[in-house]
Coordinates of C-alpha atoms in Angstrom, one line a residue:
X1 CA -17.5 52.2 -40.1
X2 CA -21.0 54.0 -39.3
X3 CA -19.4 57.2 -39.3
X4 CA -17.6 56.9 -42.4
X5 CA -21.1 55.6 -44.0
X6 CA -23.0 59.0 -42.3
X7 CA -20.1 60.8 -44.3
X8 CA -20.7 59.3 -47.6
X9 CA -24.6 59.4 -47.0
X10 CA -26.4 62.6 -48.7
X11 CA -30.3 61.3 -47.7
X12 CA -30.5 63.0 -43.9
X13 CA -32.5 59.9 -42.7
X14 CA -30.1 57.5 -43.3
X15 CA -27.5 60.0 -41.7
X16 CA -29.5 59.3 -38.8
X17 CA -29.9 56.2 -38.5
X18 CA -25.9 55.5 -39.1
X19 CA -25.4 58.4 -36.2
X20 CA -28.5 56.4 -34.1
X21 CA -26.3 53.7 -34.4
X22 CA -23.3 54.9 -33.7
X23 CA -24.5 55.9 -30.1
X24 CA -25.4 52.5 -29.4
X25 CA -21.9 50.9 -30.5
X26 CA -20.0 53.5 -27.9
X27 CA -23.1 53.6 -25.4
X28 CA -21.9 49.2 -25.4
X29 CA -18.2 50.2 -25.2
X30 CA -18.5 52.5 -22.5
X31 CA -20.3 49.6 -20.4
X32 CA -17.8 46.9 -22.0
X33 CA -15.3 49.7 -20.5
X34 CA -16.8 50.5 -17.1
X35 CA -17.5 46.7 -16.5
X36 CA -13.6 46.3 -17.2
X37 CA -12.6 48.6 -14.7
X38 CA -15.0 47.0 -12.4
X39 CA -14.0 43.5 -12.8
X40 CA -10.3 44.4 -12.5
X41 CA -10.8 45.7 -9.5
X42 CA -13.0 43.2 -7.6
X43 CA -9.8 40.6 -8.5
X44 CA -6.9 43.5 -7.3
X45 CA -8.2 45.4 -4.8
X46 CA -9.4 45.1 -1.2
X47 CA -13.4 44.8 -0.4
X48 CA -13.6 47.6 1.8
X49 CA -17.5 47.2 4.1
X50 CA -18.4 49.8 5.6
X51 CA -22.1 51.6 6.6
X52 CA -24.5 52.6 3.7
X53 CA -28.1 52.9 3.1
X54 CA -29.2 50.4 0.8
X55 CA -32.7 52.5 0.2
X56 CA -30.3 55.3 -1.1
X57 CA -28.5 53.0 -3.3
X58 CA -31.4 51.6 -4.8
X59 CA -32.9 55.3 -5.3
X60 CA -29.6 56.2 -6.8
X61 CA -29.2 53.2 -9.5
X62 CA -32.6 53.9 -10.7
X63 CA -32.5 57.6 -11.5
X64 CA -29.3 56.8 -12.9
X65 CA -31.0 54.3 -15.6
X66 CA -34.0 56.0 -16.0
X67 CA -33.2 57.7 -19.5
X68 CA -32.6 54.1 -21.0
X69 CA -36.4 52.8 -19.0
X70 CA -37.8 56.0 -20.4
X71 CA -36.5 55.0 -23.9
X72 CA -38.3 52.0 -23.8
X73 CA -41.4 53.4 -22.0
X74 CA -40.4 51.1 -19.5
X75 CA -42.0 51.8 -15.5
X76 CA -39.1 52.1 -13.8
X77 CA -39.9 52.0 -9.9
X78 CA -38.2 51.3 -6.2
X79 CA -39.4 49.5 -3.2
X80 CA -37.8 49.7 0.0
X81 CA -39.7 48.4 3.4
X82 CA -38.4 51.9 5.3
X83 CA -37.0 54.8 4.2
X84 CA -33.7 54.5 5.2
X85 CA -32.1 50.5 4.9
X86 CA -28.7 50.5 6.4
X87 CA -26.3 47.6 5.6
X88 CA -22.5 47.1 5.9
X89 CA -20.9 46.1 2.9
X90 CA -18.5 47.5 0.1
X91 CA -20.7 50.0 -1.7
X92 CA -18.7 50.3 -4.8
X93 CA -18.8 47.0 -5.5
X94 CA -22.8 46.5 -5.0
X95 CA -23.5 49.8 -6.9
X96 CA -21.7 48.2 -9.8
X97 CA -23.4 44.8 -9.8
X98 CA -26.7 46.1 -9.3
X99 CA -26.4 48.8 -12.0
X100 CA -25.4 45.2 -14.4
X101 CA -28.4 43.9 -13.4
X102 CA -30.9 46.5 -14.0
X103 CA -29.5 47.7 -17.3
X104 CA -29.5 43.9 -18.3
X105 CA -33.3 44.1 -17.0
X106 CA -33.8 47.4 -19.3
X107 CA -32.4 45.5 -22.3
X108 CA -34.2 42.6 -22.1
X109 CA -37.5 43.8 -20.9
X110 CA -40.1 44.6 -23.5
X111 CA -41.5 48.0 -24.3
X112 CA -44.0 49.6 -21.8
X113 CA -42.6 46.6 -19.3
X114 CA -42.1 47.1 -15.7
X115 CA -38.8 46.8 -14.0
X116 CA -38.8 47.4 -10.0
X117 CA -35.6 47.4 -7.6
X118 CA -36.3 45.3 -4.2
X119 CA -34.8 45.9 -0.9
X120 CA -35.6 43.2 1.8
X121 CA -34.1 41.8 5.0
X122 CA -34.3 39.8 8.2
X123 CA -32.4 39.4 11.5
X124 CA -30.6 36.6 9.2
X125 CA -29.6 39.1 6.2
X126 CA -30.1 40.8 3.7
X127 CA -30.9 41.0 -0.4
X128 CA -31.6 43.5 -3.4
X129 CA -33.5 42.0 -5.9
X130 CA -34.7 43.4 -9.6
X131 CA -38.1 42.3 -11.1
X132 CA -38.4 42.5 -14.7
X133 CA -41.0 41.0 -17.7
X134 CA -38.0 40.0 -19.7
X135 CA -38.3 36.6 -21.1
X136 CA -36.0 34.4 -18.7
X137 CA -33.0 31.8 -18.8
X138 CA -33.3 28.6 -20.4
X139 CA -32.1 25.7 -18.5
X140 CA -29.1 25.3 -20.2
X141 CA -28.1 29.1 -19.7
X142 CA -28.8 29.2 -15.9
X143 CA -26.7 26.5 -15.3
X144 CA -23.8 29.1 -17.1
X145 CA -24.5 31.8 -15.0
X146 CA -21.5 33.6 -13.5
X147 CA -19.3 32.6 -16.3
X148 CA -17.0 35.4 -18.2
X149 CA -18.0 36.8 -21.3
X150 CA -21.0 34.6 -22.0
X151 CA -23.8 35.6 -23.4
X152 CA -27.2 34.0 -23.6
X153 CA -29.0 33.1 -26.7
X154 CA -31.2 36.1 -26.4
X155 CA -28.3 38.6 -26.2
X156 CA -28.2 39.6 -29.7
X157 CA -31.4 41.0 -30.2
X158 CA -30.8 43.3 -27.4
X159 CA -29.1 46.4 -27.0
X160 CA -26.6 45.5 -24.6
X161 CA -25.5 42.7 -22.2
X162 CA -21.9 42.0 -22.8
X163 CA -21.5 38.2 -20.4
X164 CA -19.6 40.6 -17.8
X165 CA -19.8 38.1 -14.2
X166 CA -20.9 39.7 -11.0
X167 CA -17.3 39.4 -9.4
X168 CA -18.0 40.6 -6.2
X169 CA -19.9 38.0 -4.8
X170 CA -17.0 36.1 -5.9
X171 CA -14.3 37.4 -4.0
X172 CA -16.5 37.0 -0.9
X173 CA -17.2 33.5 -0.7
X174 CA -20.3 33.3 -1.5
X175 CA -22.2 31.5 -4.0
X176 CA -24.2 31.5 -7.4
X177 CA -27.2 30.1 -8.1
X178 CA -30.6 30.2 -9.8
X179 CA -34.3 29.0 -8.5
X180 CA -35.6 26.8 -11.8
X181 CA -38.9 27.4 -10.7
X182 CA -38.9 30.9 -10.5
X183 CA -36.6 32.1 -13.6
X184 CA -34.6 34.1 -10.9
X185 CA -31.0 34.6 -10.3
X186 CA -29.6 34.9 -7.2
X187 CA -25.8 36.0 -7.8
X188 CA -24.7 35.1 -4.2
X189 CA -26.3 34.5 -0.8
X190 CA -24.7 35.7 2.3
X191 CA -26.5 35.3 6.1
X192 CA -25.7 38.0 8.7
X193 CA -23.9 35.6 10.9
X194 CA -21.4 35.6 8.7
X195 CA -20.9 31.8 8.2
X196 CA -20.3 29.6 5.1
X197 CA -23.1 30.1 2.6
X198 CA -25.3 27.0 2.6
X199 CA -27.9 27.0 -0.5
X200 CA -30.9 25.1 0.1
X201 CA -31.8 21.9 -1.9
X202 CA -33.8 23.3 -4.2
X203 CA -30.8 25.8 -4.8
X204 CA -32.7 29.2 -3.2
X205 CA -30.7 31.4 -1.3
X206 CA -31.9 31.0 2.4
X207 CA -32.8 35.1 2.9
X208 CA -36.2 36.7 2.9
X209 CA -37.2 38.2 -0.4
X210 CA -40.8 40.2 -1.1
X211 CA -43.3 38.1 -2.3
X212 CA -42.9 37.3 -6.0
X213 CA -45.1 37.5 -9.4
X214 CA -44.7 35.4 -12.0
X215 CA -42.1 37.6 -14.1
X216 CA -38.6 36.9 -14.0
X217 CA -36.5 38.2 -11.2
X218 CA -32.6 38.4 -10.8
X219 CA -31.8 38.4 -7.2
X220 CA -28.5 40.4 -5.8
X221 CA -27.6 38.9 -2.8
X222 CA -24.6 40.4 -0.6
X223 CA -22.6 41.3 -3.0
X224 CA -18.9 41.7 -1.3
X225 CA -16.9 40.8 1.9
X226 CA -20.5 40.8 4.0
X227 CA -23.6 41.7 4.1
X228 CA -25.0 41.9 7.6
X229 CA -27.4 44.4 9.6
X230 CA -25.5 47.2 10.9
X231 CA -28.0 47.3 13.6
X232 CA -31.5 45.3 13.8
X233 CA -32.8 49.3 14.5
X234 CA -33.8 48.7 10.6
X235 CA -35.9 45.7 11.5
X236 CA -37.9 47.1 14.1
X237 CA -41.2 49.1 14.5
X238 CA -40.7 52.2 12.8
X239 CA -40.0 55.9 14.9
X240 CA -42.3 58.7 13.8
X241 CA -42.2 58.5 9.6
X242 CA -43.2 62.1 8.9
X243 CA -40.0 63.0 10.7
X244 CA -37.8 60.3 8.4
X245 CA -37.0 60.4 4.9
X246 CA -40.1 59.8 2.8
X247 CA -41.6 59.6 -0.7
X248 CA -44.7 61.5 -2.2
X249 CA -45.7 59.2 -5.5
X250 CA -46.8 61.4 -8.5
X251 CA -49.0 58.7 -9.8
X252 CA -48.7 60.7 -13.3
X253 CA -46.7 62.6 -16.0
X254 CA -45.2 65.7 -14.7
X255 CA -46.7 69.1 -14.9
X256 CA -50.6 67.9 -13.4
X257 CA -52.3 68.3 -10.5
X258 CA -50.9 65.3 -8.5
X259 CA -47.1 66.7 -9.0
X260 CA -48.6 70.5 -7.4
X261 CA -50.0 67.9 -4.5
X262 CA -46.6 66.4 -3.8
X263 CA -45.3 69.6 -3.6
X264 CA -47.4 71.0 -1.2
X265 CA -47.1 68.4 1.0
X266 CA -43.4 68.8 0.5
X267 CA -43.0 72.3 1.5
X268 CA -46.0 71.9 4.2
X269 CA -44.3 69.8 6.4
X270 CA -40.9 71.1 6.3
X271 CA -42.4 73.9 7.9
X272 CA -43.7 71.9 11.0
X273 CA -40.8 69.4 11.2
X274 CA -37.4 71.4 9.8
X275 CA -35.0 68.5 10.7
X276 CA -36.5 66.1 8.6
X277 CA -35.1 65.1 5.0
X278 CA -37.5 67.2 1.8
X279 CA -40.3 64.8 0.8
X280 CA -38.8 63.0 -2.5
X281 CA -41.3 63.3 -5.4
X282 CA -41.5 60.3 -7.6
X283 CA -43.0 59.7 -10.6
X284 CA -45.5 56.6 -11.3
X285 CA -47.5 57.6 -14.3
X286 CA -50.5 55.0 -15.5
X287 CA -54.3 55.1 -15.6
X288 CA -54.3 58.4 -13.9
X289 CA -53.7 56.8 -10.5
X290 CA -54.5 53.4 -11.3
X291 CA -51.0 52.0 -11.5
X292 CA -50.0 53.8 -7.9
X293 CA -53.0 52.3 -6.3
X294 CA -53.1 49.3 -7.5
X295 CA -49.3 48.7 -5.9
X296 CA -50.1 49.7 -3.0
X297 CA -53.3 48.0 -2.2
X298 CA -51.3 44.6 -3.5
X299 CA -48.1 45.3 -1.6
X300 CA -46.1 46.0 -4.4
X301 CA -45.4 49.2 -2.9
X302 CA -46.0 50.5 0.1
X303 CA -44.8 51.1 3.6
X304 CA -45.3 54.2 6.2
X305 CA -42.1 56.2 3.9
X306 CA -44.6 56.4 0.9
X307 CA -47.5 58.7 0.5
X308 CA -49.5 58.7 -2.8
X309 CA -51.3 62.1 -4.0
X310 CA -54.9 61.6 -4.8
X311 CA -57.7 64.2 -6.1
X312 CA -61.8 63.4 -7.2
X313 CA -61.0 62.3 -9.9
X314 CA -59.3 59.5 -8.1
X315 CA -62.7 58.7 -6.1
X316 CA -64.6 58.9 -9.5
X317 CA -62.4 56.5 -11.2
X318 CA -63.0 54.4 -7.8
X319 CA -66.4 54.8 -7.4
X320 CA -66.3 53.2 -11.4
X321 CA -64.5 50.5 -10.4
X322 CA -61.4 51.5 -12.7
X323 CA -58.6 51.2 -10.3
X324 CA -59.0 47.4 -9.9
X325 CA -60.9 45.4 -8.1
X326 CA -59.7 47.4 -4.5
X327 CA -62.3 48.8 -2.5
X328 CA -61.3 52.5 -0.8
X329 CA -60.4 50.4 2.4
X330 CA -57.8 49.4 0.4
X331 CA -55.9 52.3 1.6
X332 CA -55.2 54.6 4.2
X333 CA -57.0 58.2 3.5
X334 CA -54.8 60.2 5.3
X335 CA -55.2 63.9 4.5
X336 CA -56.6 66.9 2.3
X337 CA -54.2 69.9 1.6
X338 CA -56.8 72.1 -0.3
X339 CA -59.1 72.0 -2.8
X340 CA -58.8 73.1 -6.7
X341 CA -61.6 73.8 -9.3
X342 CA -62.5 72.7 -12.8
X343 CA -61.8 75.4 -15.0
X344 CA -62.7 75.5 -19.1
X345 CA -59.2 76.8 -21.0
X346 CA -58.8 77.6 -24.4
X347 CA -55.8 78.9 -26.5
X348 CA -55.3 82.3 -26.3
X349 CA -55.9 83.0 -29.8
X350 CA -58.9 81.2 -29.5
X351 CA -62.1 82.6 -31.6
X352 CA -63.9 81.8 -27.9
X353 CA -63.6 84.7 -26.2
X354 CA -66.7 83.6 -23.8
X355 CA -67.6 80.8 -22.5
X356 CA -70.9 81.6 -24.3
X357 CA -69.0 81.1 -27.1
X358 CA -67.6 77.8 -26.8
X359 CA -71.3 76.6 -26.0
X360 CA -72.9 78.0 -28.9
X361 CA -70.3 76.2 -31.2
X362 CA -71.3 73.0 -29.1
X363 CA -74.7 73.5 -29.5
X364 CA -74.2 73.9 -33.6
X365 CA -72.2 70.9 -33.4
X366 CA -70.9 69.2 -30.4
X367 CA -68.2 67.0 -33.1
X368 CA -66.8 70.1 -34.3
X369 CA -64.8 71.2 -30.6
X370 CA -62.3 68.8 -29.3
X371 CA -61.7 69.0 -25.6
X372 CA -58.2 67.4 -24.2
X373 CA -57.6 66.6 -20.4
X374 CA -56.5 63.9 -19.1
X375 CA -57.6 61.0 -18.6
X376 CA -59.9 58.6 -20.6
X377 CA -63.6 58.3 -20.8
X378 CA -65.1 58.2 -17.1
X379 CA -62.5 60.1 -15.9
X380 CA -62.8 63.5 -14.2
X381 CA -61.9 65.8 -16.7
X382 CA -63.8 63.8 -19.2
X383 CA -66.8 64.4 -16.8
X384 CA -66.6 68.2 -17.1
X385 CA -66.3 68.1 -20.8
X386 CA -69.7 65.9 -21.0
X387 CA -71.5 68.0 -18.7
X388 CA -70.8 71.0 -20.7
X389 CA -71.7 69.4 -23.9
X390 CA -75.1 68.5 -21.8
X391 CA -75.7 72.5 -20.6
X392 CA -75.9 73.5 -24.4
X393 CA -78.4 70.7 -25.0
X394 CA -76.5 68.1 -27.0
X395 CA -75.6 64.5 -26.2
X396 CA -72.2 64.2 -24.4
X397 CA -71.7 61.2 -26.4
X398 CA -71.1 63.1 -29.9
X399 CA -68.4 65.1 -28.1
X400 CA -64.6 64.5 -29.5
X401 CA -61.8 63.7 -26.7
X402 CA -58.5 63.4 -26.6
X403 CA -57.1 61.6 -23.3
X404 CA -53.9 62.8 -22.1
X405 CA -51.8 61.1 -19.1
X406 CA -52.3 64.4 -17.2
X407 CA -53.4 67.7 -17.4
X408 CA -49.4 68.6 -18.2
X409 CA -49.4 66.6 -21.3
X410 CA -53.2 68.6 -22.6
X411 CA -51.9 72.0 -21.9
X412 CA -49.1 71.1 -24.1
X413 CA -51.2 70.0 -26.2
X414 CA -53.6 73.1 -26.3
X415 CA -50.3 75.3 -26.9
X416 CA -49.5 73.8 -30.0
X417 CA -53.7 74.1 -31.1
X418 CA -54.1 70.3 -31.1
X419 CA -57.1 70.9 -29.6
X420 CA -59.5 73.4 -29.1
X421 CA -60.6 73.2 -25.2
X422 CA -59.3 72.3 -22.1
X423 CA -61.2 70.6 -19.3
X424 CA -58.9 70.2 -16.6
X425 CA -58.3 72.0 -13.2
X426 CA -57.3 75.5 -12.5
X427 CA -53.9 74.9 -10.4
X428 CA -52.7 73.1 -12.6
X429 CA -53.6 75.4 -16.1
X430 CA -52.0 78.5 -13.7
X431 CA -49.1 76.8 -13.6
X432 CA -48.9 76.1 -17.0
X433 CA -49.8 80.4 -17.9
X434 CA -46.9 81.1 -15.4
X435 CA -44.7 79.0 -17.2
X436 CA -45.3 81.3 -20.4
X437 CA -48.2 79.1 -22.2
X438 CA -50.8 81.1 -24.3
X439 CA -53.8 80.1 -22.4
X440 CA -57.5 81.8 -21.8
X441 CA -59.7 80.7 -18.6
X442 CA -63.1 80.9 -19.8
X443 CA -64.7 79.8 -16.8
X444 CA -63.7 78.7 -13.2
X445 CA -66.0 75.9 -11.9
X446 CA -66.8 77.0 -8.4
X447 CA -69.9 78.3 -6.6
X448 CA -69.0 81.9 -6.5
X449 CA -65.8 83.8 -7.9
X450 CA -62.6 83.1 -6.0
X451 CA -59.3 85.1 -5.4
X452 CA -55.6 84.6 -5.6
X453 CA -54.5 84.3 -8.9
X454 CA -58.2 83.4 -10.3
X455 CA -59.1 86.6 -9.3
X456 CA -61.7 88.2 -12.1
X457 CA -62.3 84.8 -13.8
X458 CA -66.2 84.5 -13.8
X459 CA -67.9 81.2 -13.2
X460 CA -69.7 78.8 -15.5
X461 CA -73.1 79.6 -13.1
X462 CA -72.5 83.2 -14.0
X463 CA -72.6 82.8 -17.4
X464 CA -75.8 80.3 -17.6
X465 CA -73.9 77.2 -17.4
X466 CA -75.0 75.4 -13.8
X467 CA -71.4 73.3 -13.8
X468 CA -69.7 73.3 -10.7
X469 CA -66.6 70.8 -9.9
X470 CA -64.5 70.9 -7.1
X471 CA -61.4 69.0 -7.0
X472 CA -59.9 68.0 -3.9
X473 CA -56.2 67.0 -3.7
X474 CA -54.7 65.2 -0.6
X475 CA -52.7 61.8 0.2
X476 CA -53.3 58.6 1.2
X477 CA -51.1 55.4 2.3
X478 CA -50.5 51.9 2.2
X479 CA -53.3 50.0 4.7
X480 CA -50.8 47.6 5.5
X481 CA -49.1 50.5 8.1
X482 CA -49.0 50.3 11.8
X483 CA -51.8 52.7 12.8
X484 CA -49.2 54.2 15.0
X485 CA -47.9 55.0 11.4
X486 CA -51.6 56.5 10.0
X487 CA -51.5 58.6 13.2
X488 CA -48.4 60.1 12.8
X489 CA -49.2 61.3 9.4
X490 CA -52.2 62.8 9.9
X491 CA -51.0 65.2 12.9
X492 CA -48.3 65.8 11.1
X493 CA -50.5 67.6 8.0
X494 CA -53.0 68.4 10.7
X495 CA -50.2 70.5 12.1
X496 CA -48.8 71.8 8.7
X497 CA -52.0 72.6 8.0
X498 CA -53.2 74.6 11.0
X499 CA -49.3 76.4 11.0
X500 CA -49.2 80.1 10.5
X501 CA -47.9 80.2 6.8
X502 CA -49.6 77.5 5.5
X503 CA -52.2 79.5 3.6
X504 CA -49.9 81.7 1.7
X505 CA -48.0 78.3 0.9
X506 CA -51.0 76.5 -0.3
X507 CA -52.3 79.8 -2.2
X508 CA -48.8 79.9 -3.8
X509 CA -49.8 76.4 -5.3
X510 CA -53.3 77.6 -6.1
X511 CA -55.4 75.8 -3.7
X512 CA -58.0 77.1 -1.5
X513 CA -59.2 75.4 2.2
X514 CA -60.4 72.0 2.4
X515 CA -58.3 70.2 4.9
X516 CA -59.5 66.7 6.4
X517 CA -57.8 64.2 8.4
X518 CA -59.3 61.0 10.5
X519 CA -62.4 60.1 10.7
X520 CA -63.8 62.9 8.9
X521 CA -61.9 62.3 5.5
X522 CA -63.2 58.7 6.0
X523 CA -66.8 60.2 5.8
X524 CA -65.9 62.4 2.8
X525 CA -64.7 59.9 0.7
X526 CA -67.8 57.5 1.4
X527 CA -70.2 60.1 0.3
X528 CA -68.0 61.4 -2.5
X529 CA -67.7 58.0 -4.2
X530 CA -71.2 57.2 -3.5
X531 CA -72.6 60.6 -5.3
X532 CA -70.1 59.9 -8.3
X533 CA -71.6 56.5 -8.6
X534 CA -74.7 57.8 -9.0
X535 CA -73.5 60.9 -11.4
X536 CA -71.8 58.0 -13.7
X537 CA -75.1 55.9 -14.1
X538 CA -76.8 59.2 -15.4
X539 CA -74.2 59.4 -17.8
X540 CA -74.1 56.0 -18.9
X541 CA -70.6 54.8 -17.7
X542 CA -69.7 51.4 -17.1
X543 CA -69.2 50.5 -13.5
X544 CA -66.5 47.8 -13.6
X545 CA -67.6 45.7 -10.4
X546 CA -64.9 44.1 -8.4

């Protein structure tokens, strides 16, 4: 019927929306379809256990379902307590459940919610559990759950969820159930010893979970013939974790300098430790750091497999108070790469041909330029933008700008002329110039001129402007880590950085030396944090106060 309407229609818009909604009627009978097979073959064939990571499945589901979070604006993350999370069961069958689950999650879960995949376990068991903001079971539906093609009350105003059970649980002999006081499912239970399941009184499933918030969770417990550690290796102090399989949290949009971090550190230390699995790169955009922090000084995420990039900026928004109310103890510092430098960028078609230029036009009129980096006001990039509205004599405060959710998202912006300036950093503007977009470096913001690939851009100081603005990129990690953890980290990037090829590698990512580790990054960041407190009471920024 909607295509025969798009073929009657002559207005394009309504075309579109018959054709949006065409996709979502096939997108729902492609699940109704793949959730058919499924079923079918929980009640036919054989559960077949057998070894798996469950950190890998978890990993796998979620890239899988990210289009539909991103649709939704939805923060789609992982959390697994090591790297690697190995379980014996029938894959298939989990992958299947789990993937129910989270796209039920994704349907259900308001725009700009948060959805994260759980992976947790004892020497009694093990469970996967997905957190989402959706809106819960009534008491009347929970006590329906794991009936066929039922739907709750709540089904029809989403875009899928089609009452499909969770049959492989089932077929094992375990049990359904759902906590009343916690709006969480748990589809089965299953302990390692592999005895009857027993549900407690108050009808929780008797395995260890991560602490929980007060959103809804849906709990996948063991989901075929057994769940049960394949060794308790997984439950033990952790080996070495630079030598294991590891994450490197982007904590925003792609295309910035936190993404150019990760990949340093990436190619860094596979140089000094070859065996080991690449350095995955994940994306956890919000606040320009603030999200990522935030999660890992809570606990929400953490654990020695995940490193977070940081930069000044990051100890400016700390040194506010805008990453909560978390103190830089909160985390592990564990390592410069390199350093980076403010530059000022304008279109390449751009009337400033000097930065001389673009001060004169701020001195005229500081309203009439509008400079877009990202970040909000306070933030780093915001900082540089004031300062130079300062050096031509006019009060920051007039000054237009336009906050981006990295400095990806402004250099797009600056190609398409939406604005006029660009106050980010200079590794992450030559990245973008590589890539084909029309920009012009007016001004690098170091001491004295620099090399590589900035080689023959002058600096503000040269051109009567006395800005200078280092940026320093490194890593940092959960404080709840062994120190044997901490330790191991920061030889390893000591070592990466001390290795033969390291400078062409971190000059191929347009950094130049700064590398800390230890005690002496400690140091840095106190002193940093304490001179950008000082440099946002001169220009009037609230200092949000734990």
């Amino acid at each position: 019927m909607q295509a025969d309407y798009a073929r009657r229609e002559q207005d394009p818009a309504q075309i579109q929306l018959a054709l949006d909604a065409l996709g979502t009627e096939i997108g729902r009978a492609t699940r109704s379809a793949q959730q058919l097979l499924a079923l079918g073959r929980s009640d036919t064939v054989s559960v077949e256990p057998a070894p798996f990571d469950m950190a890998a499945l978890l990993r796998e589901v979620a890239l899988d379902l990210l289009p539909l979070a991103r649709a939704k604006r939805i923060d789609l993350g992982i959390h697994s307590p090591t790297p690697e999370f190995l379980a014996v069961a029938d894959r298939g069958l989990m992958r299947e459940a789990l993937s129910n689950l989270v796209t039920n999650a994704v349907a259900y879960t308001p725009a700009e919610g948060t959805i994260t995949l759980f992976a947790a376990g004892d020497a009694a068991g093990w469970s996967l559990n997905v957190e989402d903001d959706g809106p819960g079971l009534s008491d009347k539906e929970r006590a329906a759950l794991g009936q066929r093609f039922r739907r709750g009350a709540r089904a029809a105003r989403a875009a899928s969820g089609s009452g499909w059970p969770l049959r492989a649980p089932s077929r094992s002999g375990t049990r359904a159930s759902c906590g009343s006081k916690r709006k969480r499912w748990a589809a089965a239970c299953m302990r390692s010893s592999g005895g009857p399941d027993r549900l407690r009184p108050d009808g929780r499933c008797p395995l260890p979970m991560p602490p929980f918030s007060t959103t809804r969770r849906h709990a996948l417990r063991a989901l075929s013939a057994s769940l049960m550690p394949l060794s308790l290796h997984a439950m033990a102090a952790p080996g070495d974790p630079s030598e294991e399989a590891a994450d490197c949290v982007i904590p925003a949009k792609a295309g910035g300098g936190f993404a150019l971090t990760c990949a340093l550190a990436r190619d860094a230390l596979q140089a000094v430790r070859p065996a080991r699995p690449p350095l995955g790169q994940r994306y956890l955009p919000g606040g320009i750091g603030a999200v990522a922090f935030d999660r890992i000084a809570t606990g929400k995420l953490g654990g020695p497999g995940t490193l977070v990039a940081f930069s000044s900026g990051s100890l400016l928004n700390l040194a506010q108070g805008r990453f909560g109310p978390h103190a830089p103890s909160a985390v592990r510092w564990i390592a410069t790469l390199g350093t980076d430098y403010g530059v000022i960028a304008v279109h390449r078609d751009s009337p400033y041909k000097r930065l001389q230029d673009l001060v004169a036009a701020l001195r005229q009129d500081p309203s009439r330029i509008a400079f877009g980096a990202g970040g909000t006001v306070g933030s780093q990039d915001w900082v540089k933008a004031a300062l130079l509205v300062r050096a031509a004599g006019r009060d920051h405060k007039a000054m237009r700008f336009v906050a981006f959710e990295g400095g990806g998202d402004a250099l797009t912006a600056l190609q398409g002329k939406h604005v006029d300036a660009f106050s980010g950093d200079a590794a992450e503007a030559l990245q973008a110039i590589a890539g084909g977009t029309a920009v012009r470096l007016l001004a690098v913001l170091s001491e004295q001129r620099l090399g590589g690939a900035l080689t023959g851009v002058p600096t503000a100081r040269e051109q009567g402007v006395d800005l200078v603005w280092p940026t320093v990129r490194g890593l940092y990690l959960s404080a709840d880590v062994p120190e044997a953890a901490v330790r191991a980290w920061a030889t390893a990037f000591r070592e990466a950085s001390a290795a033969p090829g390291y400078a062409a590698l971190r000059e191929q990512h347009n950094l130049y030396p700064f590398a800390l580790t230890g005690a002496a990054l400690d140091d840095y960041v106190q002193a940093q944090i304490k001179a950008y407190r000082q440099l946002a009471e001169e220009l009037g920024l609230r200092r949000w106060k734990p």
